[in-house]
Amino acid sequence: MSELNKTALKILSNGKGILAADESTGTMTKRLESVNVESSPENRLLFRETLFSSEGMKNCIGGVILYDETIKQTTKSKQTVPELISSYGALPGIKVDTGAKVLAGSTEEKITEGLDGLRERLKEYYKLGARFTKWRGVYNISDKYPSKLSIHSNAHALARYSSIVQECKMVPIVEPEVLMDGNHSAEDCFNKTSVVLKKCFEELDLHNIDLTGIILKPNMILAGASSDQKLSGEDVAKLTIRCLKENVPSEVPGIAFLSGGQSEVEATENLNLINKYNDSNFIMTYSYGRALQQSALKFWSKDINNIQDTQKIFNHRANMCTLAAQGKWSAELETK
Ligand code: 13P
């Protein structure tokens, strides 16, 4: 078993999942301002430190994805953030792309940037304690999108990123996110996600990536957010599993879904059903941002010094997700 494979399994095994706390300063500012909290470096750290030092971290979280600012911050107890995360038994990770920019040649679409100077940044992040990384490619669905250009160029960037990350002895999270925005059907999402995944794995193969040492972070197969199509959780689970079995090579150890705009309970219920019906060898778990943090953030904003009660809210969410990652969640547990 390679070291990278061991790292991936340490993050994802036993129902554990990933806390995606890697919002850029711009995104975090929007989140904090939406609940009337000032977005200062101190407040951004305080909220994150509250989550990172919770009971839920020990029991549920195998890895935390950080943003550049956070990985370099020091906590009240004079630990670095990566030291705090490691002391709770999780691995620190880092978002290394520099964001999705306009794709020249198809200007309504985006290409993720950040390859220039990546090797040097990775060496620094490794020294700071990071053992895995994230890069997110985004794809819109419409009658003409994603274009071949977007599918090709984002897959190429994800593969170039993955090869440099593995060279630097870290596990790359490969995140091709087909967005929920739009009125497309679930079948459309299934077909377009299939093409996107196929191309990603073709490029990963071309770049000689050790597939046992990556984590795939895909979207679930859902109808568009403004579509009228009513899909049951069972349908979401069955379509998602089929799409992954058909397009993801079996060497990949684990799949950690993004929540992508689903509510907390919806993202939990769908993950639970995916695990109930999972007849593949892939570990199927979560790498949620909003679906792990939303309620905790809302509660915290009312009194940012109420650490303990904020942690209780986060612990509950993390516990629910970890039960779902084992197919053991039920709706009644939400209200207990
Ligand atoms: P959401 O779960 O909020 O979609 O965030 C996950 C993530 O890391 C997106 O890149």
CSV table of C-alpha atoms in Angstrom, one decimal, residues 82-224:
chain,number,residue,atom,x,y,z
A,82,PRO,CA,-2.6,22.6,11.5
A,83,GLU,CA,-1.3,21.5,14.9
A,84,LEU,CA,-4.7,22.0,16.4
A,85,ILE,CA,-6.3,19.9,13.7
A,86,SER,CA,-3.7,17.2,14.0
A,87,SER,CA,-4.2,17.1,17.8
A,88,TYR,CA,-7.9,16.1,17.1
A,89,GLY,CA,-6.8,13.2,15.0
A,90,ALA,CA,-7.5,14.8,11.6
A,91,LEU,CA,-5.2,15.7,8.7
A,92,PRO,CA,-4.8,19.3,7.6
A,93,GLY,CA,-5.4,20.0,3.9
A,94,ILE,CA,-5.1,23.1,1.7
A,95,LYS,CA,-7.0,24.6,-1.2
A,96,VAL,CA,-4.3,25.4,-3.8
A,97,ASP,CA,-6.2,26.6,-6.8
A,98,THR,CA,-6.4,30.4,-7.2
A,99,GLY,CA,-10.0,30.4,-8.3
A,100,ALA,CA,-12.1,30.0,-11.4
A,101,LYS,CA,-11.6,32.7,-14.0
A,102,VAL,CA,-13.2,33.5,-17.4
A,103,LEU,CA,-12.3,30.8,-19.9
A,104,ALA,CA,-10.9,32.6,-23.0
A,105,GLY,CA,-12.6,31.0,-26.1
A,106,SER,CA,-15.8,30.3,-24.2
A,107,THR,CA,-16.3,33.4,-22.0
A,108,GLU,CA,-19.5,32.3,-20.3
A,109,GLU,CA,-17.5,29.4,-18.8
A,110,LYS,CA,-14.7,29.2,-16.2
A,111,ILE,CA,-11.3,27.7,-16.0
A,112,THR,CA,-9.6,27.2,-12.7
A,113,GLU,CA,-6.1,28.8,-12.4
A,114,GLY,CA,-3.2,28.3,-10.0
A,115,LEU,CA,-0.6,26.1,-11.8
A,116,ASP,CA,2.1,28.8,-11.9
A,117,GLY,CA,4.4,28.5,-8.9
A,118,LEU,CA,2.3,25.6,-7.6
A,119,ARG,CA,5.3,23.3,-6.8
A,120,GLU,CA,6.9,26.0,-4.6
A,121,ARG,CA,3.7,26.8,-2.7
A,122,LEU,CA,3.1,23.1,-2.1
A,123,LYS,CA,6.5,22.7,-0.5
A,124,GLU,CA,5.7,25.5,1.9
A,125,TYR,CA,2.2,24.0,2.7
A,126,TYR,CA,3.8,20.6,3.3
A,127,LYS,CA,6.2,22.2,5.9
A,128,LEU,CA,3.2,23.9,7.5
A,129,GLY,CA,1.6,20.4,8.0
A,130,ALA,CA,-0.7,19.9,4.9
A,131,ARG,CA,-1.0,16.3,3.7
A,132,PHE,CA,-3.7,16.7,1.1
A,133,THR,CA,-4.9,19.4,-1.2
A,134,LYS,CA,-7.9,20.6,-3.2
A,135,TRP,CA,-8.5,22.0,-6.7
A,136,ARG,CA,-12.0,22.7,-7.9
A,137,GLY,CA,-13.0,22.8,-11.6
A,138,VAL,CA,-16.5,24.2,-12.3
A,139,TYR,CA,-18.9,23.3,-15.1
A,140,ASN,CA,-22.2,24.9,-16.0
A,141,ILE,CA,-25.1,22.9,-17.5
A,142,SER,CA,-27.2,24.4,-20.3
A,143,ASP,CA,-28.1,23.2,-23.8
A,144,LYS,CA,-24.6,24.1,-25.0
A,145,TYR,CA,-22.6,23.8,-21.8
A,146,PRO,CA,-20.3,22.4,-20.6
A,147,SER,CA,-18.4,23.0,-23.9
A,148,LYS,CA,-15.8,20.5,-25.1
A,149,LEU,CA,-13.2,23.3,-24.4
A,150,SER,CA,-14.3,23.6,-20.8
A,151,ILE,CA,-14.4,19.8,-20.3
A,152,HIS,CA,-11.0,19.4,-21.8
A,153,SER,CA,-9.1,22.4,-20.3
A,154,ASN,CA,-10.4,21.8,-16.7
A,155,ALA,CA,-9.6,18.1,-16.9
A,156,HIS,CA,-6.1,19.0,-18.1
A,157,ALA,CA,-5.6,21.5,-15.2
A,158,LEU,CA,-6.9,18.9,-12.6
A,159,ALA,CA,-4.4,16.4,-13.9
A,160,ARG,CA,-1.4,18.8,-14.0
A,161,TYR,CA,-2.3,19.8,-10.5
A,162,SER,CA,-2.6,16.2,-9.3
A,163,SER,CA,0.8,15.2,-10.7
A,164,ILE,CA,2.6,18.1,-9.0
A,165,VAL,CA,0.8,17.4,-5.7
A,166,GLN,CA,1.7,13.7,-5.8
A,167,GLU,CA,5.3,14.6,-6.6
A,168,CYS,CA,5.2,16.7,-3.4
A,169,LYS,CA,3.9,13.6,-1.4
A,170,MET,CA,0.4,14.9,-0.8
A,171,VAL,CA,-3.0,13.5,-1.8
A,172,PRO,CA,-4.9,15.6,-4.4
A,173,ILE,CA,-8.6,16.0,-4.0
A,174,VAL,CA,-9.8,16.1,-7.6
A,175,GLU,CA,-13.0,18.1,-7.7
A,176,PRO,CA,-14.9,18.5,-10.9
A,177,GLU,CA,-18.1,20.2,-9.9
A,178,VAL,CA,-21.0,20.2,-12.3
A,179,LEU,CA,-23.1,23.0,-10.8
A,180,MET,CA,-26.7,22.6,-9.6
A,181,ASP,CA,-27.7,26.0,-11.1
A,182,GLY,CA,-30.3,25.9,-13.9
A,183,ASN,CA,-33.4,24.0,-14.8
A,184,HIS,CA,-31.8,20.9,-16.3
A,185,SER,CA,-33.1,17.4,-15.6
A,186,ALA,CA,-31.3,14.8,-13.5
A,187,GLU,CA,-30.7,12.8,-16.7
A,188,ASP,CA,-28.9,15.8,-18.2
A,189,CYS,CA,-26.8,16.1,-15.0
A,190,PHE,CA,-26.1,12.3,-15.3
A,191,ASN,CA,-25.0,12.6,-18.9
A,192,LYS,CA,-22.9,15.7,-18.5
A,193,THR,CA,-21.2,14.6,-15.3
A,194,SER,CA,-20.4,11.3,-17.0
A,195,VAL,CA,-18.6,13.1,-19.8
A,196,VAL,CA,-16.8,15.4,-17.4
A,197,LEU,CA,-15.6,12.4,-15.2
A,198,LYS,CA,-14.5,10.3,-18.2
A,199,LYS,CA,-12.3,13.2,-19.5
A,200,CYS,CA,-10.8,13.8,-16.1
A,201,PHE,CA,-9.8,10.2,-15.7
A,202,GLU,CA,-8.4,10.1,-19.3
A,203,GLU,CA,-6.2,13.1,-18.4
A,204,LEU,CA,-5.2,11.7,-15.0
A,205,ASP,CA,-4.1,8.5,-16.7
A,206,LEU,CA,-2.1,10.5,-19.3
A,207,HIS,CA,-0.3,12.3,-16.4
A,208,ASN,CA,0.6,9.0,-14.7
A,209,ILE,CA,-1.4,9.7,-11.6
A,210,ASP,CA,-1.4,7.0,-8.9
A,211,LEU,CA,-5.2,6.6,-8.6
A,212,THR,CA,-4.9,4.8,-5.3
A,213,GLY,CA,-3.6,8.1,-3.9
A,214,ILE,CA,-6.4,10.5,-4.9
A,215,ILE,CA,-9.8,11.4,-3.5
A,216,LEU,CA,-12.5,12.3,-6.0
A,217,LYS,CA,-14.9,15.0,-4.9
A,218,PRO,CA,-17.8,15.0,-7.3
A,219,ASN,CA,-21.4,16.5,-7.3
A,220,MET,CA,-24.3,14.1,-6.7
A,221,ILE,CA,-26.6,13.6,-9.6
A,222,LEU,CA,-29.5,16.0,-9.0
A,223,ALA,CA,-32.0,17.9,-11.1
A,224,GLY,CA,-31.1,21.6,-11.6
